[in-house]
Coordinates of C-alpha atoms and ligand atoms in Angstrom, one line a residue:
X1281 CA 13.5 58.9 63.4
X1282 CA 10.4 61.1 62.9
X1283 CA 11.8 63.2 60.0
X1284 CA 12.8 60.1 58.0
X1285 CA 9.5 58.4 58.5
X1286 CA 7.7 61.5 57.4
X1287 CA 9.9 61.9 54.2
X1288 CA 9.6 58.2 53.3
X1289 CA 5.8 58.0 53.6
X1290 CA 4.3 56.8 50.4
X1291 CA 7.2 54.6 49.5
X1292 CA 8.3 56.4 46.3
X1293 CA 11.9 57.1 46.3
X1294 CA 11.5 60.4 44.6
X1295 CA 8.5 61.3 46.7
X1296 CA 11.1 63.5 48.6
X1297 CA 12.0 65.6 45.5
X1298 CA 11.9 69.2 46.6
X1299 CA 9.2 71.5 44.9
X1300 CA 9.8 74.9 43.4
X1301 CA 7.2 77.1 45.0
X1302 CA 5.3 78.8 42.2
X1303 CA 5.5 82.6 42.5
X1304 CA 2.4 84.6 41.7
X1305 CA 3.3 88.1 40.7
X1306 CA 1.3 91.0 42.0
X1307 CA 0.0 92.3 45.2
X1308 CA -0.3 89.0 46.8
X1309 CA 3.6 88.9 47.2
X1310 CA 4.9 88.9 50.7
X1311 CA 6.2 92.2 52.0
X1312 CA 9.5 93.1 50.2
X1313 CA 8.7 90.9 47.2
X1314 CA 9.7 93.4 44.6
X1315 CA 12.9 93.5 42.6
X1316 CA 15.5 94.5 45.2
X1317 CA 19.3 94.8 45.1
X1318 CA 19.4 93.0 48.5
X1319 CA 16.8 90.3 48.0
X1320 CA 17.7 86.7 48.1
X1321 CA 17.9 85.0 44.7
X1322 CA 17.4 81.4 46.2
X1323 CA 15.5 80.4 49.3
X1324 CA 15.3 76.9 50.6
X1325 CA 12.5 76.3 53.0
X1326 CA 11.3 73.5 55.0
X1327 CA 14.8 72.2 55.9
X1328 CA 14.4 69.5 58.7
X1329 CA 18.2 69.6 59.5
X1330 CA 20.5 72.2 58.1
X1331 CA 24.3 71.1 58.5
X1332 CA 26.1 74.4 58.6
X1333 CA 29.7 73.3 59.7
X1334 CA 29.6 76.3 62.1
X1335 CA 32.5 75.6 64.4
X1336 CA 30.7 77.4 67.2
X1337 CA 28.1 74.6 67.4
X1338 CA 28.7 70.9 68.1
X1339 CA 29.9 69.2 64.9
X1340 CA 28.6 69.1 62.4
X1341 CA 26.7 72.4 63.2
X1342 CA 23.0 71.3 62.8
X1343 CA 20.2 73.7 62.9
X1344 CA 16.7 72.3 62.8
X1345 CA 13.6 73.7 61.1
X1346 CA 15.9 76.0 59.0
X1347 CA 16.1 78.1 56.0
X1348 CA 19.0 78.6 53.7
X1349 CA 19.1 81.7 51.4
X1350 CA 21.5 82.9 48.8
X1351 CA 22.1 86.0 46.9
X1352 CA 24.0 85.2 43.8
X1353 CA 26.7 82.8 44.7
X1354 CA 26.8 83.7 48.4
X1355 CA 24.9 82.4 51.4
X1356 CA 23.0 85.4 53.0
X1357 CA 21.0 83.5 55.6
X1358 CA 21.6 79.9 57.2
X1359 CA 19.5 79.5 60.3
X1360 CA 16.2 78.8 62.0
X1361 CA 13.1 79.6 59.8
X1362 CA 11.8 81.9 62.6
X1363 CA 14.8 84.1 62.1
X1364 CA 14.5 84.6 58.4
X1365 CA 13.0 88.0 57.3
X1366 CA 13.8 88.0 53.7
X1367 CA 13.6 90.1 51.6
X1368 CA 12.5 87.9 48.6
X1369 CA 11.9 89.4 45.1
X1370 CA 9.7 88.5 42.2
X1371 CA 12.5 86.5 40.7
X1372 CA 13.6 84.8 43.8
X1373 CA 13.7 81.0 43.4
X1374 CA 12.0 79.3 46.4
X1375 CA 12.2 75.8 47.1
X1376 CA 10.4 73.7 49.7
X1377 CA 12.5 70.7 50.5
X1378 CA 9.7 69.1 52.6
X1379 CA 11.6 68.2 55.7
X1380 CA 14.8 67.0 54.0
X1381 CA 18.2 67.5 55.4
X1382 CA 20.6 70.0 53.7
X1383 CA 24.4 69.8 53.9
X1384 CA 27.4 71.7 52.3
X1385 CA 28.5 70.6 48.9
X1386 CA 31.3 67.9 49.0
X1387 CA 34.9 69.2 48.4
X1388 CA 36.9 66.3 46.9
X1389 CA 40.6 67.4 47.5
X1390 CA 42.5 64.5 45.8
X1391 CA 41.6 63.1 42.4
X1392 CA 43.6 61.9 39.3
X1393 CA 40.5 62.6 37.1
X1394 CA 42.4 63.2 33.8
X1395 CA 43.0 59.8 32.2
X1396 CA 42.4 57.7 29.1
X1397 CA 42.5 54.0 28.7
X1398 CA 40.8 51.1 30.4
X1399 CA 42.3 48.8 33.2
X1400 CA 39.3 46.7 33.9
X1401 CA 41.2 43.6 32.7
X1402 CA 44.0 44.4 34.9
X1403 CA 41.6 44.9 37.7
X1404 CA 40.1 41.4 37.2
X1405 CA 43.7 39.8 36.9
X1406 CA 44.7 41.3 40.2
X1407 CA 41.6 40.0 41.9
X1408 CA 42.4 36.6 40.5
X1409 CA 45.9 36.6 42.1
X1410 CA 48.1 38.0 39.4
X1411 CA 50.8 40.2 41.0
X1412 CA 51.2 43.9 40.1
X1413 CA 54.7 43.1 39.1
X1414 CA 53.5 40.5 36.5
X1415 CA 50.8 43.0 35.3
X1416 CA 53.5 45.6 34.8
X1417 CA 55.6 43.0 32.8
X1418 CA 52.8 42.6 30.5
X1419 CA 52.5 46.3 29.9
X1420 CA 49.8 47.1 32.4
X1421 CA 49.8 49.1 35.5
X1422 CA 50.3 52.9 35.7
X1423 CA 52.4 52.8 32.6
X1424 CA 49.4 51.8 30.5
X1425 CA 47.6 54.8 31.8
X1426 CA 50.6 57.1 30.9
X1427 CA 50.7 55.6 27.4
X1428 CA 47.1 56.1 26.8
X1429 CA 46.7 59.4 28.4
X1430 CA 49.9 61.0 26.8
X1431 CA 48.8 59.9 23.4
X1432 CA 45.4 61.5 23.9
X1433 CA 44.5 64.8 22.2
X1434 CA 43.3 67.7 24.5
X1435 CA 39.7 67.3 23.3
X1436 CA 39.7 63.5 24.2
X1437 CA 41.1 64.4 27.6
X1438 CA 38.5 67.0 28.2
X1439 CA 35.6 64.8 27.1
X1440 CA 36.7 61.9 29.4
X1441 CA 37.3 64.1 32.3
X1442 CA 34.1 66.1 32.0
X1443 CA 32.0 63.0 32.0
X1444 CA 33.7 62.0 35.4
X1445 CA 33.4 65.5 36.8
X1446 CA 29.5 65.7 36.0
X1447 CA 29.0 62.3 37.6
X1448 CA 30.7 63.7 40.7
X1449 CA 28.6 66.9 40.6
X1450 CA 25.3 64.8 40.4
X1451 CA 26.5 62.9 43.4
X1452 CA 27.2 66.3 45.4
X1453 CA 30.8 67.2 44.8
X1454 CA 30.8 70.9 44.1
X1455 CA 34.4 71.5 44.1
X1456 CA 37.2 69.0 43.2
X1457 CA 40.9 68.9 42.9
X1458 CA 42.4 67.3 39.7
X1459 CA 46.1 66.3 39.4
X1460 CA 48.3 65.7 36.4
X1461 CA 50.6 62.8 36.7
X1462 CA 50.0 60.5 33.7
X1463 CA 52.2 62.5 31.3
X1464 CA 55.3 60.9 29.5
X1465 CA 56.9 64.3 29.4
X1466 CA 56.3 68.0 30.1
X1467 CA 53.9 68.6 27.2
X1468 CA 51.7 65.7 28.2
X1469 CA 51.6 67.0 31.8
X1470 CA 50.6 70.4 30.7
X1471 CA 47.8 68.9 28.4
X1472 CA 46.3 67.2 31.4
X1473 CA 46.3 70.6 33.3
X1474 CA 44.8 72.4 30.3
X1475 CA 42.0 69.7 30.2
X1476 CA 41.3 70.1 33.9
X1477 CA 41.0 73.9 33.4
X1478 CA 38.7 73.4 30.5
X1479 CA 36.4 71.0 32.4
X1480 CA 36.3 73.5 35.4
X1481 CA 35.5 76.4 33.1
X1482 CA 32.2 75.1 31.9
X1483 CA 29.3 76.7 33.7
X1484 CA 27.5 73.5 34.4
X1485 CA 30.7 71.7 35.9
X1486 CA 31.9 71.6 39.4
X1487 CA 34.7 74.0 40.3
X1488 CA 38.2 72.5 39.5
X1489 CA 41.4 73.2 41.4
X1490 CA 44.5 71.9 39.5
X1491 CA 47.7 70.3 40.9
X1492 CA 50.9 69.6 38.9
X1493 CA 52.1 66.1 39.9
X1494 CA 55.4 65.6 38.0
X1495 CA 56.8 63.0 40.2
X1496 CA 54.2 60.1 40.3
X1497 CA 54.7 56.7 38.7
X1498 CA 57.7 54.5 39.1
X1499 CA 60.9 56.3 38.0
X1500 CA 62.1 55.2 34.5
X1501 CA 65.4 56.0 32.8
X1502 CA 67.6 58.8 34.3
X1503 CA 65.6 59.8 37.4
X1504 CA 67.9 62.6 38.3
X1505 CA 67.6 64.1 34.8
X1506 CA 63.8 63.9 35.1
X1507 CA 63.9 65.8 38.4
X1508 CA 66.3 68.4 36.9
X1509 CA 64.0 68.9 34.1
X1510 CA 61.0 69.4 36.3
X1511 CA 63.0 71.9 38.4
X1512 CA 64.5 73.7 35.5
X1513 CA 61.3 73.8 33.2
X1514 CA 58.4 72.0 34.5
X1515 CA 57.3 74.1 37.6
X1516 CA 57.6 77.4 35.5
X1517 CA 55.5 76.0 32.7
X1518 CA 52.9 74.6 35.1
X1519 CA 52.6 77.5 37.3
X1520 CA 50.1 79.4 35.2
X1521 CA 47.9 76.3 34.9
X1522 CA 47.9 74.9 38.6
X1523 CA 47.5 76.0 42.2
X1524 CA 49.6 73.2 43.8
X1525 CA 52.6 71.0 43.2
X1526 CA 52.6 67.4 44.4
X1527 CA 54.9 64.4 44.4
X1528 CA 54.4 60.6 45.2
X1529 CA 56.9 60.1 48.0
X1530 CA 57.6 56.4 48.6
X1531 CA 60.2 53.8 48.8
X1532 CA 58.9 52.4 45.4
X1533 CA 58.6 55.8 44.0
X1534 CA 60.4 59.0 44.6
X1535 CA 62.7 59.9 47.5
X1536 CA 62.4 62.6 50.2
X1537 CA 65.3 64.4 48.5
X1538 CA 63.8 64.3 45.1
X1539 CA 60.5 65.5 46.2
X1540 CA 61.8 68.2 48.4
X1541 CA 63.7 69.7 45.4
X1542 CA 60.6 69.7 43.2
X1543 CA 58.4 71.1 46.0
X1544 CA 60.7 73.8 46.8
X1545 CA 61.1 74.8 43.1
X1546 CA 57.4 74.7 42.7
X1547 CA 56.8 76.9 45.7
X1548 CA 59.3 79.4 44.3
X1549 CA 57.0 79.7 41.3
X1550 CA 53.9 80.1 43.4
X1551 CA 52.8 76.5 43.4
X1552 CA 51.9 75.4 46.9
X1553 CA 53.2 72.1 48.1
X1554 CA 51.1 69.0 48.6
X1555 CA 52.5 65.4 49.1
X1556 CA 51.5 61.7 48.7
X1557 CA 53.0 60.7 51.9
X1558 CA 53.7 57.4 53.7
X1559 CA 51.0 55.4 51.8
X1560 CA 52.8 52.0 51.3
X1561 CA 55.8 52.5 53.5
X1562 CA 56.9 55.0 56.2
X1563 CA 59.3 56.8 53.9
X1564 CA 59.6 60.2 55.5
X1565 CA 56.8 61.9 53.4
X1566 CA 54.8 63.2 56.3
X1567 CA 57.9 64.5 58.0
X1568 CA 58.8 66.3 54.8
X1569 CA 55.3 67.8 54.5
X1570 CA 55.5 69.2 57.9
X1571 CA 59.0 70.6 57.4
X1572 CA 57.9 72.4 54.3
X1573 CA 54.6 73.5 55.7
X1574 CA 52.7 71.9 52.8
X1575 CA 49.1 72.5 52.4
X1576 CA 48.3 68.8 52.9
X1577 CA 49.7 65.4 53.4
X1578 CA 47.8 62.7 51.6
X1579 CA 47.2 58.9 52.5
X1580 CA 49.3 58.7 55.7
X1581 CA 48.6 55.0 56.3
X1582 CA 52.2 54.3 57.5
X1583 CA 52.8 57.5 59.3
X1584 CA 53.8 57.4 62.9
X1585 CA 52.1 59.3 65.8
X1586 CA 55.2 61.6 65.8
X1587 CA 54.6 62.2 62.1
X1588 CA 51.0 63.1 62.7
X1589 CA 51.9 65.4 65.6
X1590 CA 54.4 67.2 63.4
X1591 CA 51.7 67.7 60.7
X1592 CA 49.2 69.0 63.2
X1593 CA 51.9 71.5 64.6
X1594 CA 52.7 72.8 61.1
X1595 CA 49.0 73.1 60.2
X1596 CA 49.3 70.6 57.4
X1597 CA 45.9 69.1 56.5
X1598 CA 45.7 65.2 56.6
X1599 CA 43.9 64.1 53.6
X1600 CA 42.5 60.4 54.0
X1601 CA 41.8 58.4 51.0
X1602 CA 39.8 55.3 52.4
X1603 CA 38.8 54.1 49.0
X1604 CA 42.4 53.3 48.1
X1605 CA 43.0 52.0 51.6
X1606 CA 40.1 49.5 51.1
X1607 CA 41.3 48.3 47.7
X1608 CA 45.0 48.0 48.6
X1609 CA 44.7 46.6 52.1
X1610 CA 47.3 47.5 54.8
X1611 CA 46.8 49.7 57.8
X1612 CA 43.7 51.8 58.1
X1613 CA 43.7 55.5 57.3
X1614 CA 44.6 57.3 60.6
X1615 CA 41.5 59.4 61.1
X1616 CA 41.2 59.2 64.8
X1617 CA 45.0 59.4 65.4
X1618 CA 45.1 62.6 63.2
X1619 CA 42.3 64.2 65.2
X1620 CA 43.8 63.2 68.6
X1621 CA 47.1 64.9 67.4
X1622 CA 45.1 68.1 66.8
X1623 CA 45.3 68.0 62.9
X1624 CA 42.5 69.0 60.5
X1625 CA 41.3 66.0 58.4
X1626 CA 40.0 65.9 55.0
X1627 CA 38.4 62.9 53.1
X1628 CA 38.7 62.4 49.3
X1629 CA 38.1 59.8 46.7
X1630 CA 41.6 59.5 45.2
X1631 CA 39.5 58.8 42.0
X1632 CA 41.9 57.1 39.6
X1633 CA 42.1 54.3 37.1
X1634 CA 44.4 51.9 39.0
X1635 CA 43.4 51.6 42.6
X1636 CA 40.1 53.5 43.2
X1637 CA 37.7 54.3 40.3
X1638 CA 35.1 56.1 42.5
X1639 CA 33.4 59.4 42.2
X1640 CA 31.2 59.2 45.2
X1641 CA 32.1 61.2 48.3
X1642 CA 29.2 59.9 50.3
X1643 CA 31.0 56.6 50.2
X1644 CA 34.1 58.1 51.5
X1645 CA 32.1 59.5 54.4
X1646 CA 30.9 56.0 55.2
X1647 CA 34.3 54.6 54.9
X1648 CA 35.7 57.3 57.0
X1649 CA 33.7 56.1 59.8
X1650 CA 34.1 52.4 58.9
X1651 CA 37.8 52.3 58.3
X1652 CA 39.4 55.6 59.7
X1653 CA 37.8 55.7 63.1
X1654 CA 35.9 59.0 62.5
X1655 CA 32.5 59.7 64.0
X1656 CA 29.8 60.4 61.3
X1657 CA 29.9 64.1 62.3
X1658 CA 33.8 64.2 62.0
X1659 CA 33.7 62.3 58.6
X1660 CA 31.0 64.8 57.1
X1661 CA 32.9 67.8 58.2
X1662 CA 36.2 66.1 56.7
X1663 CA 34.3 65.7 53.4
X1664 CA 33.2 69.4 53.3
X1665 CA 35.1 72.0 55.3
X1666 CA 38.2 69.6 55.6
X1667 CA 38.3 69.3 51.8
X1668 CA 38.1 73.1 51.5
X1669 CA 40.9 73.5 53.9
X1670 CA 43.1 71.0 52.0
X1671 CA 42.7 73.2 48.9
X1672 CA 43.3 76.3 50.8
X1673 CA 39.8 77.6 50.0
X1674 CA 38.3 79.6 52.9
X1675 CA 35.1 80.6 51.0
X1676 CA 33.3 77.1 51.0
X1677 CA 32.9 73.9 52.8
X1678 CA 30.5 75.4 55.3
X1679 CA 26.9 77.0 55.0
X1680 CA 27.5 80.4 56.7
X1681 CA 26.7 83.9 55.6
X1682 CA 29.2 85.3 53.2
X1683 CA 30.5 81.9 52.1
X1684 CA 29.6 80.1 48.7
X1685 CA 26.2 78.6 48.6
X1686 CA 27.2 75.0 47.5
X1687 CA 24.6 72.9 49.1
X1688 CA 23.0 69.4 48.8
X1689 CA 19.4 68.6 49.5
X1690 CA 19.4 65.0 50.7
X1691 CA 16.9 62.2 50.0
X1692 CA 16.1 61.9 53.5
X1693 CA 15.6 64.1 56.7
X1694 CA 18.7 62.9 58.5
X1695 CA 22.2 64.0 57.7
X1696 CA 23.5 60.9 59.5
X1697 CA 22.2 58.8 56.5
X1698 CA 25.2 60.1 54.5
X1699 CA 27.5 57.9 56.5
X1700 CA 24.8 55.3 57.5
X1701 CA 23.6 54.3 54.2
X1702 CA 26.5 52.5 52.8
X1703 CA 27.0 52.9 49.1
X1704 CA 23.9 54.9 48.5
X1705 CA 23.7 58.2 46.7
X1706 CA 21.9 60.3 49.2
X1707 CA 21.7 63.5 47.1
X1708 CA 18.4 64.6 45.8
X1709 CA 19.4 68.1 44.4
X1710 CA 22.6 70.0 44.2
X1711 CA 22.9 73.7 44.5
X1712 CA 26.2 75.0 43.2
X1713 CA 27.2 78.7 43.4
X1714 CA 23.7 79.6 44.7
X1715 CA 21.9 78.0 41.8
X1716 CA 20.1 74.7 41.3
X1717 CA 22.3 72.5 39.3
X1718 CA 20.6 71.0 36.2
X1719 CA 18.0 73.7 36.0
X1720 CA 15.7 75.6 38.2
X1721 CA 12.8 73.2 38.2
X1722 CA 12.4 70.3 40.6
Ligands
LIG1836 ZN1 46.8 60.2 44.5

């Protein structure tokens, strides 16, 4: 591929680092290069392949020899270089990306990022053949995370979560969803939501969307009393801190009836429903998500074709978590079947301490192809525009005028490398909200 050869010439991996074009003030400026209320604040030139996600083009909406320009947080131009007429201003940041590909920032629509504690030992035991039940008997499993996370102070939760969120941003995730779900009671759940908000409010962090997940780990004690408390108090207390309410609907976890009560109560408080559905067994979660018109149904490994058709008909986004599928085994995530049913598909990391500690969305794109039957184009769209749809965000996930300028300059000239280069970090530079993340210099 000509573009890749050009970029890899010289052998140095960072040879492809984009360069900020120095601006020489004075009369040599191009026309329009004075301070202007309409001038672009950021211009990326020399883009070999610009993935716009424009649905009017064949997926993923590639424009070659392109320019991407932003004013403030918003894209003002995304198209062929020949069509760009500026204006630019004295303080416009111009970057020559030297033939690199540019894609939208990843939107990771399903993470459990707020946790404390370490389950590495458990991971090794499981790999050595010790059953999850035995690990739970020894005090491990999700209960270990609940204990450690619930005992943590807000500052500890923020510090641990921020470290993971910044690692995600460096690898191209510009928006992520964060769930609660490791609380031993309402106060601990709310503390996790406050930690998520604190992480997302930092100017150098990715955008964070919070989800209240009150029915998560295996039920303990009086489960109906727990559901009653969530319905009576939990959703009202969580509503100012979260956008969504979510439940783990599974034979080993929470029933369709319990989840439905909580999701309906949450919706009455303004929390839009999501659902962990049909991950380990076909337990009716996808059908419930369709019936309620949830924003998304996540996992879906055991959902039937009729379930997927119902999701598509109800406009529910199917969120696939191929990292968890990989580590847990079982049926593959139903990417191709969801698309055949007419549903919109998202890919996400499911980043969590028990089954999938992974911050890298590029790996999920590769696994979306390898495990879920998606084409590279479908997988890339699922990790960007699909993720945005799963969070109800219409202002991002594509690079089109008027949308947020969250973009990734890749290490190579081919967007296909995101899926093709298994396990690699293909991201050279991150642009978040129209600004180069990590400073303006290359
Ligand atoms: Zn999950």
